Amino acid sequence: MALYSEKVMDHFRNPRNVGVIEDADGIGEVGNAKCGDIMKMYLKIEDDIIQDVKFETFGCGSAIASSSMATELIKGKPVSEAMQLTNKAVAEALDGLPAYKMHCSVLAEEAIRSALEDYYRRNGLSLCKETT
């Protein structure tokens, strides 16, 4: 059995949405000191919809694949839906990750949440309405 699914390998070899959004509405950066992975997410939001999302990731193949898949899962979605994204959903969309690489999907979730929180801060919005 292969260590990584075909989807993980595809998103690692051909990552989607790589880059920077210069005039981003929200930016989030997270890292894992234990493994050294760092993820940075950029969001462009119009009318409460994520119009564009880009990422920069320094890390292993699982970290790159998780970043890529996470961006695909939230692009074109309402902010409220993106805020509900879980690491489990990222891992499932990749057809699974080895247990010792699940922290990569957690980083992707945290990077998106951090970028969304930055968007809320910049716009003077409260996160409370998203948790109801």
Backbone as a printed PyTorch tensor [residue, N CA C, xyz], in Angstrom:
tensor([[[  0.8450,  -1.1940,   0.0000],
         [  0.0000,   0.0000,   0.0000],
         [  0.8850,   1.2510,   0.0000]],

        [[  0.5030,   2.2130,  -0.7760],
         [  1.2590,   3.4650,  -0.8690],
         [  1.0870,   4.2790,   0.4130]],

        [[  2.1350,   4.9980,   0.7740],
         [  2.1080,   5.8320,   1.9740],
         [  1.1390,   7.0080,   1.7960]],

        [[  1.1050,   7.5750,   0.5810],
         [  0.2510,   8.7260,   0.2960],
         [ -0.7280,   8.3970,  -0.8210]],

        [[ -1.9150,   8.9760,  -0.7280],
         [ -2.9290,   8.7750,  -1.7670],
         [ -2.5250,   9.5000,  -3.0500]],

        [[ -3.1790,   9.1290,  -4.1390],
         [ -2.9320,   9.8120,  -5.4140],
         [ -3.2600,  11.2950,  -5.3100]],

        [[ -4.3070,  11.6370,  -4.5460],
         [ -4.6850,  13.0510,  -4.3920],
         [ -3.6070,  13.8380,  -3.6490]],

        [[ -3.0420,  13.2430,  -2.6090],
         [ -1.9570,  13.9180,  -1.8870],
         [ -0.8000,  14.1700,  -2.8470]],

        [[ -0.4180,  13.1390,  -3.5940],
         [  0.7030,  13.2720,  -4.5250],
         [  0.4040,  14.3130,  -5.6040]],

        [[ -0.8290,  14.3490,  -6.0980],
         [ -1.2070,  15.3270,  -7.1230],
         [ -1.1250,  16.7490,  -6.5770]],

        [[ -1.6620,  16.9640,  -5.3750],
         [ -1.6340,  18.3150,  -4.8000],
         [ -0.2300,  18.7210,  -4.3740]],

        [[  0.6380,  17.7530,  -4.0950],
         [  2.0320,  18.0560,  -3.7940],
         [  2.7800,  18.4120,  -5.0820]],

        [[  2.5900,  17.6070,  -6.1150],
         [  3.3090,  17.8380,  -7.3730],
         [  2.7560,  19.0060,  -8.1710]],

        [[  1.4520,  19.2360,  -8.0510],
         [  0.7670,  20.2890,  -8.8140],
         [ -0.1030,  21.1200,  -7.8730]],

        [[  0.5140,  21.8120,  -6.9290],
         [ -0.2990,  22.5620,  -5.9580],
         [ -1.1200,  23.6620,  -6.6350]],

        [[ -2.3330,  23.8150,  -6.1470],
         [ -3.2360,  24.8480,  -6.6570],
         [ -3.1200,  26.0910,  -5.7840]],

        [[ -3.3100,  27.2310,  -6.3950],
         [ -3.4270,  28.5100,  -5.6780],
         [ -2.1670,  28.9240,  -4.9160]],

        [[ -1.0120,  28.6070,  -5.4520],
         [  0.2490,  29.0170,  -4.8350],
         [  0.5140,  30.4750,  -5.1720]],

        [[  0.9910,  31.2350,  -4.2030],
         [  1.3760,  32.6130,  -4.4730],
         [  0.9330,  33.5640,  -3.3880]],

        [[  0.9660,  34.8350,  -3.7470],
         [  0.6610,  35.9250,  -2.8270],
         [ -0.4460,  36.7720,  -3.4350]],

        [[ -1.3490,  37.2630,  -2.6050],
         [ -2.3250,  38.2660,  -3.0270],
         [ -1.8540,  39.5730,  -2.3970]],

        [[ -1.3300,  40.4670,  -3.2300],
         [ -0.7280,  41.7100,  -2.7290],
         [ -1.7030,  42.5640,  -1.9280]],

        [[ -2.9500,  42.6440,  -2.3650],
         [ -3.9420,  43.4780,  -1.6700],
         [ -4.9490,  42.6020,  -0.9160]],

        [[ -4.4340,  41.5860,  -0.2460],
         [ -5.2840,  40.6260,   0.4630],
         [ -6.1440,  41.3060,   1.5200]],

        [[ -7.3400,  40.7700,   1.6830],
         [ -8.2580,  41.2610,   2.7150],
         [ -8.0080,  40.5860,   4.0540]],

        [[ -7.3310,  39.4520,   4.0280],
         [ -6.9850,  38.7290,   5.2430],
         [ -5.7410,  37.9000,   4.9990]],

        [[ -4.8340,  37.9140,   5.9710],
         [ -3.5930,  37.1440,   5.8730],
         [ -3.4080,  36.3890,   7.1790]],

        [[ -3.0980,  35.1120,   7.0650],
         [ -2.8480,  34.3100,   8.2510],
         [ -1.5710,  33.5140,   8.0890]],

        [[ -0.7840,  33.4620,   9.1440],
         [  0.4510,  32.6870,   9.1120],
         [  0.5350,  31.8500,  10.3770]],

        [[  0.8060,  30.5660,  10.1980],
         [  0.9410,  29.6490,  11.3200],
         [  2.1480,  28.7510,  11.0750]],

        [[  2.6270,  28.1590,  12.1510],
         [  3.7540,  27.2530,  12.0260],
         [  3.7280,  26.1940,  13.0950]],

        [[  4.5150,  25.1590,  12.8770],
         [  4.6530,  24.0780,  13.8270],
         [  6.1300,  23.9580,  14.1670]],

        [[  6.4960,  24.3750,  15.3590],
         [  7.9020,  24.3850,  15.7680],
         [  8.5120,  22.9890,  15.7730]],

        [[  7.6940,  21.9920,  16.0350],
         [  8.1800,  20.6170,  16.1230],
         [  8.6820,  20.0960,  14.7810]],

        [[  7.9230,  20.3660,  13.7080],
         [  8.3030,  19.8390,  12.3900],
         [  8.9080,  20.9080,  11.4770]],

        [[  8.7170,  22.1810,  11.8150],
         [  9.2930,  23.2580,  11.0120],
         [  8.4100,  23.7660,   9.8870]],

        [[  7.2060,  23.2030,   9.7270],
         [  6.3040,  23.6540,   8.6620],
         [  5.7750,  25.0580,   8.9670]],

        [[  5.6870,  25.8790,   7.9260],
         [  5.1190,  27.2250,   8.0360],
         [  4.1500,  27.4140,   6.8790]],

        [[  2.9380,  27.8940,   7.1730],
         [  1.9290,  28.1710,   6.1430],
         [  1.4720,  29.6110,   6.2500]],

        [[  1.3240,  30.2270,   5.1030],
         [  0.7850,  31.5790,   5.0340],
         [ -0.3460,  31.5700,   4.0090]],

        [[ -1.5180,  32.0630,   4.4170],
         [ -2.7060,  32.1080,   3.5600],
         [ -3.1130,  33.5570,   3.3150]],

        [[ -3.5230,  33.8280,   2.0930],
         [ -3.9860,  35.1490,   1.6750],
         [ -5.4110,  35.0120,   1.1390]],

        [[ -6.3040,  35.8900,   1.5670],
         [ -7.7020,  35.8520,   1.1270],
         [ -8.1090,  37.1560,   0.4660]],

        [[ -8.8740,  37.0390,  -0.6110],
         [ -9.5310,  38.1710,  -1.2500],
         [-11.0240,  37.9090,  -1.1190]],

        [[-11.7010,  38.7890,  -0.4010],
         [-13.1060,  38.5820,  -0.0780],
         [-13.9400,  39.7400,  -0.6050]],

        [[-15.0150,  39.4040,  -1.3210],
         [-15.9710,  40.4130,  -1.8150],
         [-17.3780,  39.9190,  -1.5290]],

        [[-18.1960,  40.7900,  -0.9770],
         [-19.5850,  40.4460,  -0.6490],
         [-19.6760,  39.1600,   0.1590]],

        [[-18.7630,  39.0100,   1.1250],
         [-18.7380,  37.8770,   2.0460],
         [-18.4230,  36.5330,   1.3680]],

        [[-17.8780,  36.5870,   0.1530],
         [-17.4910,  35.3750,  -0.5800],
         [-15.9800,  35.4150,  -0.8100]],

        [[-15.3240,  34.2840,  -0.5950],
         [-13.8860,  34.2000,  -0.8490],
         [-13.6820,  34.0870,  -2.3590]],

        [[-13.3090,  35.2100,  -2.9480],
         [-13.1250,  35.2760,  -4.3940],
         [-11.8040,  34.6490,  -4.8320]],

        [[-10.7780,  34.8100,  -3.9870],
         [ -9.4690,  34.2560,  -4.3150],
         [ -8.7600,  33.8830,  -3.0230]],

        [[ -7.9200,  32.8740,  -3.1150],
         [ -7.1200,  32.4340,  -1.9800],
         [ -5.8020,  31.9080,  -2.5290]],

        [[ -4.7220,  32.3110,  -1.8930],
         [ -3.3800,  31.8690,  -2.2820],
         [ -2.6420,  31.4390,  -1.0270]],

        [[ -1.6100,  30.6200,  -1.2180],
         [ -0.8130,  30.1970,  -0.0790],
         [  0.6590,  30.1070,  -0.4200]],

        [[  1.4590,  30.2300,   0.6310],
         [  2.8900,  29.9510,   0.5880],
         [  3.1440,  28.9820,   1.7400]],

        [[  3.7470,  27.8570,   1.4410],
         [  4.0280,  26.8690,   2.4770],
         [  5.4730,  26.4260,   2.3830]],

        [[  6.1330,  26.4550,   3.5200],
         [  7.4640,  25.8930,   3.6610],
         [  7.2760,  24.6350,   4.4900]],

        [[  7.4510,  23.4860,   3.8620],
         [  7.2510,  22.2540,   4.6090],
         [  7.2840,  21.0350,   3.7180]],

        [[  6.8610,  19.9430,   4.2880],
         [  6.8840,  18.6540,   3.6080],
         [  5.7700,  18.5500,   2.5680]],

        [[  5.7590,  17.4460,   1.8620],
         [  4.7420,  17.2060,   0.8340],
         [  3.3330,  17.2210,   1.3870]],

        [[  3.1470,  16.6680,   2.5870],
         [  1.8120,  16.6620,   3.1990],
         [  1.3520,  18.0750,   3.5450]],

        [[  2.2740,  18.9220,   3.9520],
         [  1.9340,  20.3140,   4.2780],
         [  1.5290,  21.0650,   3.0120]],

        [[  2.2600,  20.8600,   1.9390],
         [  1.9410,  21.5130,   0.6650],
         [  0.6000,  21.0150,   0.1410]],

        [[  0.3990,  19.6990,   0.1680],
         [ -0.8630,  19.1210,  -0.3060],
         [ -2.0380,  19.6100,   0.5370]],

        [[ -1.8550,  19.6780,   1.8530],
         [ -2.9370,  20.1570,   2.7360],
         [ -3.2700,  21.6170,   2.4600]],

        [[ -2.2540,  22.4430,   2.2470],
         [ -2.4870,  23.8540,   1.9160],
         [ -3.2530,  23.9750,   0.6100]],

        [[ -2.8050,  23.2470,  -0.3870],
         [ -3.4350,  23.2880,  -1.7020],
         [ -4.9030,  22.8610,  -1.6290]],

        [[ -5.1620,  21.7310,  -0.9780],
         [ -6.5370,  21.2320,  -0.8840],
         [ -7.4100,  22.1890,  -0.0780]],

        [[ -6.8830,  22.7320,   1.0040],
         [ -7.6670,  23.6660,   1.8240],
         [ -8.1070,  24.8770,   1.0040]],

        [[ -7.2080,  25.3880,   0.1560],
         [ -7.5860,  26.5460,  -0.6660],
         [ -8.6920,  26.1690,  -1.6450]],

        [[ -8.6080,  24.9640,  -2.1940],
         [ -9.6450,  24.5030,  -3.1220],
         [-10.9970,  24.3730,  -2.4230]],

        [[-10.9750,  23.9620,  -1.1700],
         [-12.2150,  23.7420,  -0.4220],
         [-12.9260,  25.0310,  -0.0370]],

        [[-12.1920,  26.1460,   0.0560],
         [-12.8510,  27.3980,   0.4810],
         [-13.0470,  28.4010,  -0.6440]],

        [[-12.3580,  28.2460,  -1.7380],
         [-12.4620,  29.2150,  -2.8420],
         [-13.8910,  29.2410,  -3.3810]],

        [[-14.4550,  30.4640,  -3.4530],
         [-15.8120,  30.6340,  -3.9420],
         [-16.8860,  30.4240,  -2.8910]],

        [[-16.4750,  30.1360,  -1.6760],
         [-17.4190,  29.8510,  -0.5970],
         [-17.6450,  31.0930,   0.2720]],

        [[-18.8000,  31.1450,   0.9500],
         [-19.0370,  32.2280,   1.9070],
         [-18.0380,  32.1410,   3.0660]],

        [[-17.7190,  33.2740,   3.6460],
         [-16.8010,  33.3310,   4.7770],
         [-17.2840,  32.4110,   5.8980]],

        [[-18.5790,  32.4170,   6.1750],
         [-19.1220,  31.5920,   7.2620],
         [-18.8560,  30.1110,   7.0250]],

        [[-18.9200,  29.6780,   5.7800],
         [-18.6520,  28.2720,   5.4600],
         [-17.1570,  27.9660,   5.5920]],

        [[-16.3120,  28.8770,   5.1400],
         [-14.8660,  28.6860,   5.2390],
         [-14.4340,  28.6090,   6.6980]],

        [[-15.0990,  29.3630,   7.5590],
         [-14.7500,  29.3620,   8.9800],
         [-15.0200,  27.9900,   9.6100]],

        [[-15.8770,  27.2020,   8.9920],
         [-16.2240,  25.8760,   9.5310],
         [-15.3000,  24.7710,   9.0270]],

        [[-14.3650,  25.0900,   8.1430],
         [-13.4670,  24.0750,   7.5960],
         [-12.6570,  23.4220,   8.7130]],

        [[-12.5860,  22.1000,   8.6750],
         [-11.8330,  21.3610,   9.6870],
         [-10.6520,  20.6340,   9.0460]],

        [[ -9.6880,  20.3130,   9.8760],
         [ -8.5600,  19.5380,   9.3730],
         [ -9.0230,  18.1620,   8.8920]],

        [[-10.0460,  17.6250,   9.5190],
         [-10.5900,  16.3260,   9.1050],
         [-11.1320,  16.4050,   7.6760]],

        [[-11.8180,  17.5160,   7.3510],
         [-12.3500,  17.6860,   5.9970],
         [-11.2140,  17.7900,   4.9810]],

        [[-10.1370,  18.4690,   5.3470],
         [ -8.9780,  18.5890,   4.4590],
         [ -8.3720,  17.2070,   4.2140]],

        [[ -8.1470,  16.4550,   5.2960],
         [ -7.5630,  15.1210,   5.1760],
         [ -8.4600,  14.1890,   4.3630]],

        [[ -9.7650,  14.2520,   4.6020],
         [-10.6960,  13.4000,   3.8510],
         [-10.6930,  13.7520,   2.3700]],

        [[-10.6310,  15.0420,   2.0670],
         [-10.6070,  15.4710,   0.6620],
         [ -9.3390,  14.9870,  -0.0520]],

        [[ -8.2900,  14.7660,   0.7240],
         [ -7.0300,  14.2390,   0.1690],
         [ -7.0100,  12.7100,   0.1690]],

        [[ -8.1360,  12.0950,   0.4900],
         [ -8.2360,  10.6320,   0.6250],
         [ -7.3180,  10.1010,   1.7170]],

        [[ -7.1420,  10.9020,   2.7520],
         [ -6.4100,  10.4930,   3.9380],
         [ -4.9610,  10.9390,   3.9680]],

        [[ -4.4590,  11.0450,   5.1900],
         [ -3.0430,  11.3280,   5.4570],
         [ -2.5730,  10.3080,   6.4860]],

        [[ -1.2990,   9.9370,   6.4500],
         [ -0.7870,   9.0720,   7.5120],
         [ -0.9810,   9.7650,   8.8610]],

        [[ -1.2180,   8.9850,   9.9050],
         [ -1.4990,   9.5520,  11.2290],
         [ -0.4310,  10.5490,  11.6700]],

        [[  0.8300,  10.2470,  11.3870],
         [  1.9000,  11.1370,  11.8310],
         [  2.0210,  12.3950,  10.9760]],

        [[  1.1760,  12.5300,   9.9490],
         [  1.1600,  13.7390,   9.1090],
         [ -0.1400,  14.5340,   9.2640]],

        [[ -1.0300,  14.1030,  10.1470],
         [ -2.2950,  14.8150,  10.3400],
         [ -2.0820,  16.2520,  10.8160]],

        [[ -0.9600,  16.5190,  11.4880],
         [ -0.6910,  17.8900,  11.9390],
         [ -0.6270,  18.8580,  10.7570]],

        [[ -0.3290,  18.3620,   9.5640],
         [ -0.2820,  19.2320,   8.3710],
         [ -1.6750,  19.7520,   8.0290]],

        [[ -2.6770,  18.8770,   8.1410],
         [ -4.0460,  19.3270,   7.8720],
         [ -4.5160,  20.2770,   8.9670]],

        [[ -4.0410,  20.0730,  10.1900],
         [ -4.3700,  20.9930,  11.2860],
         [ -3.7940,  22.3770,  10.9860]],

        [[ -2.5650,  22.4280,  10.4850],
         [ -1.9530,  23.7160,  10.1300],
         [ -2.7610,  24.4220,   9.0460]],

        [[ -3.2360,  23.6790,   8.0540],
         [ -4.0330,  24.2890,   6.9880],
         [ -5.3050,  24.9100,   7.5520]],

        [[ -5.9880,  24.1740,   8.4350],
         [ -7.1850,  24.7150,   9.0900],
         [ -6.8420,  25.9710,   9.8700]],

        [[ -5.7580,  25.9280,  10.6390],
         [ -5.3600,  27.0720,  11.4600],
         [ -4.9510,  28.2770,  10.6150]],

        [[ -4.2890,  28.0410,   9.4850],
         [ -3.8740,  29.1450,   8.6120],
         [ -5.0850,  29.8490,   8.0250]],

        [[ -6.0760,  29.0830,   7.5940],
         [ -7.2980,  29.6870,   7.0420],
         [ -8.0440,  30.4410,   8.1330]],

        [[ -8.1620,  29.8370,   9.2930],
         [ -8.8500,  30.5150,  10.4030],
         [ -8.1240,  31.8080,  10.7720]],

        [[ -6.8060,  31.7820,  10.7950],
         [ -6.0110,  32.9740,  11.1060],
         [ -6.2420,  34.0740,  10.0750]],

        [[ -6.2920,  33.7080,   8.7960],
         [ -6.5470,  34.6900,   7.7320],
         [ -7.9580,  35.2600,   7.8490]],

        [[ -8.9290,  34.4160,   8.1770],
         [-10.3030,  34.8900,   8.3540],
         [-10.4070,  35.8010,   9.5740]],

        [[ -9.7250,  35.4490,  10.6510],
         [ -9.7250,  36.3130,  11.8410],
         [ -9.0910,  37.6730,  11.5220]],

        [[ -8.0310,  37.6680,  10.7100],
         [ -7.3970,  38.9140,  10.2790],
         [ -8.3900,  39.7530,   9.4730]],

        [[ -9.1330,  39.1130,   8.5810],
         [-10.1660,  39.8020,   7.7870],
         [-11.1990,  40.4440,   8.7140]],

        [[-11.6600,  39.6920,   9.7120],
         [-12.6430,  40.2300,  10.6540],
         [-12.0720,  41.4200,  11.4070]],

        [[-10.8240,  41.2910,  11.8900],
         [-10.1830,  42.3980,  12.6180],
         [-10.0770,  43.6440,  11.7510]],

        [[ -9.6080,  43.4750,  10.5390],
         [ -9.4210,  44.6210,   9.6270],
         [-10.7270,  45.3540,   9.3550]],

        [[-11.8350,  44.6130,   9.3940],
         [-13.1270,  45.1850,   9.0540],
         [-13.9830,  45.4950,  10.2780]],

        [[-13.3880,  45.3550,  11.4570],
         [-14.1240,  45.6560,  12.6860],
         [-15.3320,  44.7650,  12.9150]],

        [[-15.2500,  43.5340,  12.4260],
         [-16.3580,  42.5920,  12.5600],
         [-16.0980,  41.6660,  13.7420]],

        [[-17.1810,  41.1300,  14.2900],
         [-17.0880,  40.2010,  15.4050],
         [-17.1510,  38.7630,  14.9050]],

        [[-16.3400,  37.9080,  15.4680],
         [-16.3790,  36.4810,  15.1290],
         [-17.5900,  35.7890,  15.7280]],

        [[-18.2220,  36.3870,  16.7130],
         [-19.3180,  35.7590,  17.4450],
         [-20.4300,  35.2980,  16.5360]],

        [[-20.7660,  36.0720,  15.5070],
         [-21.9000,  35.7010,  14.6550],
         [-21.6300,  34.4080,  13.8740]],

        [[-20.3720,  34.0330,  13.7210],
         [-20.0390,  32.8190,  12.9850],
         [-20.1430,  31.5640,  13.8210]],

        [[-20.2220,  31.7040,  15.1270],
         [-20.2270,  30.5280,  15.9810],
         [-21.6270,  30.1180,  16.4160]],

        [[-22.6590,  30.7720,  15.9110],
         [-24.0350,  30.4360,  16.2860],
         [-24.5530,  29.2640,  15.5160]]])
